Tab-separated table of C-alpha atoms and ligand atoms in Angstrom:
chain	number	residue	atom	x	y	z
A	656	MET	CA	21.074	-0.069	5.773
A	657	ARG	CA	19.520	3.362	5.889
A	658	LEU	CA	21.557	6.564	5.778
A	659	ASP	CA	20.512	7.613	9.263
A	660	ASP	CA	21.747	4.365	10.782
A	661	ILE	CA	25.218	5.794	11.310
A	662	MET	CA	26.305	9.231	12.427
A	663	MET	CA	29.822	10.202	11.416
A	664	ALA	CA	31.958	12.909	12.935
A	665	GLY	CA	35.408	14.154	11.962
A	666	ARG	CA	38.139	14.876	14.518
A	667	GLU	CA	41.834	15.500	14.133
A	668	ASP	CA	44.223	13.132	15.957
A	669	ASP	CA	47.714	14.021	17.341
A	670	ASP	CA	49.315	13.851	13.879
A	671	GLY	CA	46.725	16.140	12.414
A	672	GLN	CA	45.006	13.237	10.654
A	673	THR	CA	41.253	13.327	10.472
A	674	GLU	CA	39.655	10.329	12.124
A	675	LEU	CA	36.164	9.313	11.208
A	676	LEU	CA	34.116	8.300	14.198
A	677	THR	CA	31.002	6.269	13.785
A	678	LYS	CA	28.362	5.875	16.408
A	679	THR	CA	25.146	3.939	16.135
A	680	LYS	CA	22.105	6.148	16.345
A	681	PRO	CA	19.015	5.076	18.281
A	682	LYS	CA	16.734	3.383	15.741
A	683	THR	CA	13.726	5.377	14.593
A	684	LYS	CA	11.605	2.751	12.855
A	685	ARG	CA	9.321	3.913	10.074
A	686	PRO	CA	5.860	2.414	10.424
A	687	PRO	CA	5.266	-0.477	8.007
A	688	LEU	CA	3.194	0.068	4.870
A	689	TYR	CA	0.374	-2.150	3.673
A	690	LYS	CA	-0.666	-3.129	0.159
A	691	VAL	CA	-4.398	-3.100	-0.472
A	692	LEU	CA	-5.327	-5.928	-2.856
A	693	LEU	CA	-8.452	-6.412	-4.911
A	694	LEU	CA	-9.397	-9.997	-5.801
A	695	ASN	CA	-11.191	-11.260	-8.879
A	696	ASP	CA	-14.469	-13.147	-8.816
A	697	ASP	CA	-16.888	-14.279	-11.523
A	698	PHE	CA	-19.908	-12.237	-10.452
A	699	THR	CA	-19.098	-8.639	-9.522
A	700	PRO	CA	-19.840	-6.432	-12.559
A	701	MET	CA	-16.828	-4.743	-14.137
A	702	GLU	CA	-18.517	-1.315	-13.903
A	703	PHE	CA	-19.027	-1.794	-10.163
A	704	VAL	CA	-15.322	-2.500	-9.640
A	705	VAL	CA	-14.389	0.554	-11.711
A	706	HIS	CA	-16.734	2.653	-9.590
A	707	VAL	CA	-15.195	1.300	-6.357
A	708	LEU	CA	-11.697	2.174	-7.559
A	709	GLU	CA	-12.738	5.712	-8.500
A	710	ARG	CA	-14.725	6.277	-5.312
A	711	PHE	CA	-12.420	4.858	-2.630
A	712	PHE	CA	-8.988	5.112	-4.225
A	713	GLY	CA	-9.319	8.414	-6.069
A	714	LEU	CA	-8.390	6.891	-9.402
A	715	SER	CA	-9.366	8.389	-12.759
A	716	HIS	CA	-11.817	6.388	-14.844
A	717	ALA	CA	-8.978	5.263	-17.139
A	718	GLN	CA	-6.731	4.165	-14.232
A	719	ALA	CA	-9.665	2.416	-12.540
A	720	PHE	CA	-10.596	0.569	-15.732
A	721	GLU	CA	-6.974	-0.533	-16.226
A	722	ILE	CA	-6.632	-1.918	-12.680
A	723	MET	CA	-10.039	-3.621	-12.899
A	724	LEU	CA	-8.889	-5.364	-16.102
A	725	THR	CA	-5.610	-6.437	-14.438
A	726	VAL	CA	-7.577	-8.007	-11.563
A	727	HIS	CA	-9.970	-9.648	-14.037
A	728	LYS	CA	-7.104	-11.161	-16.044
A	729	LYS	CA	-4.501	-11.924	-13.360
A	730	GLY	CA	-6.736	-12.706	-10.381
A	731	LEU	CA	-5.636	-9.814	-8.181
A	732	ALA	CA	-3.819	-6.491	-8.179
A	733	VAL	CA	-2.400	-4.013	-5.704
A	734	VAL	CA	-4.619	-0.945	-5.805
A	735	GLY	CA	-2.601	1.173	-3.390
A	736	VAL	CA	-0.076	1.238	-0.535
A	737	PHE	CA	-1.011	2.896	2.752
A	738	SER	CA	-0.383	3.093	6.498
A	739	HIS	CA	-2.067	0.324	8.517
A	740	GLU	CA	-4.959	2.562	9.563
A	741	ILE	CA	-5.683	3.938	6.095
A	742	ALA	CA	-5.389	0.472	4.490
A	743	GLU	CA	-7.802	-0.952	7.079
A	744	THR	CA	-10.275	1.840	6.355
A	745	LYS	CA	-10.094	1.307	2.564
A	746	VAL	CA	-10.634	-2.459	2.948
A	747	ALA	CA	-13.608	-1.885	5.261
A	748	GLN	CA	-15.134	0.706	2.890
A	749	VAL	CA	-14.822	-1.586	-0.134
A	750	MET	CA	-16.107	-4.681	1.695
A	751	ASP	CA	-19.052	-2.770	3.157
A	752	PHE	CA	-19.967	-1.139	-0.172
A	753	ALA	CA	-19.771	-4.510	-1.994
A	754	ARG	CA	-21.859	-6.236	0.685
A	755	ARG	CA	-24.513	-3.506	0.573
A	756	HIS	CA	-24.770	-4.034	-3.200
A	757	GLN	CA	-24.745	-7.816	-2.749
A	758	HIS	CA	-21.579	-8.361	-4.776
A	759	PRO	CA	-18.973	-10.908	-3.641
A	760	LEU	CA	-16.050	-8.544	-4.317
A	761	GLN	CA	-13.137	-9.189	-1.945
A	762	CYS	CA	-10.544	-6.656	-0.812
A	763	THR	CA	-7.702	-7.422	1.586
A	764	MET	CA	-4.443	-5.972	2.893
A	765	GLU	CA	-0.935	-7.353	3.216
A	766	LYS	CA	2.150	-5.980	4.964
A	767	GLU	CA	4.868	-4.787	2.598
A	768	GLU	CA	8.181	-6.730	2.853
B	1138	TYC	N1	-14.418	-10.954	-13.256
B	1138	TYC	C1	-15.509	-10.012	-13.132
B	1138	TYC	C2	-16.447	-10.158	-14.341
B	1138	TYC	O1	-16.078	-10.746	-15.322
B	1138	TYC	C3	-15.017	-8.567	-13.053
B	1138	TYC	C4	-14.200	-8.299	-11.847
B	1138	TYC	C5	-13.040	-7.549	-11.941
B	1138	TYC	C6	-14.601	-8.747	-10.574
B	1138	TYC	C7	-12.253	-7.254	-10.837
B	1138	TYC	C8	-13.851	-8.455	-9.454
B	1138	TYC	O2	-11.948	-7.397	-8.483
B	1138	TYC	C9	-12.684	-7.712	-9.586
B	1138	TYC	N2	-17.630	-9.568	-14.238
């Protein structure tokens, strides 16, 4: 439960005791966040993946190299968490850039629990 789910107010009753009143507040839902995932393959050059991570995710060379290696070893990694619109844009940018360079690199998005 989030803190803003309940509003509390204090009021004194006839005996001077403070009663706590709780009311439910109209729900203000935060928009869901999306993980952007990069998938491993056997053909995309490591340097290309590092470049993609620097270019589209604003990572330093060292961070980009580290994530690339994680994907290479584990099969996939989360490269960032974004709103639906930003995640969609990142996925499209990566897929388009990879396609233009004729690499089979795959990037996808997944709703956060
Ligand atoms: N496995 C690729 C290779 O050995 C490198 C690679 C890393 C490809 C990460 C995709 O998302 C990827 N050249």
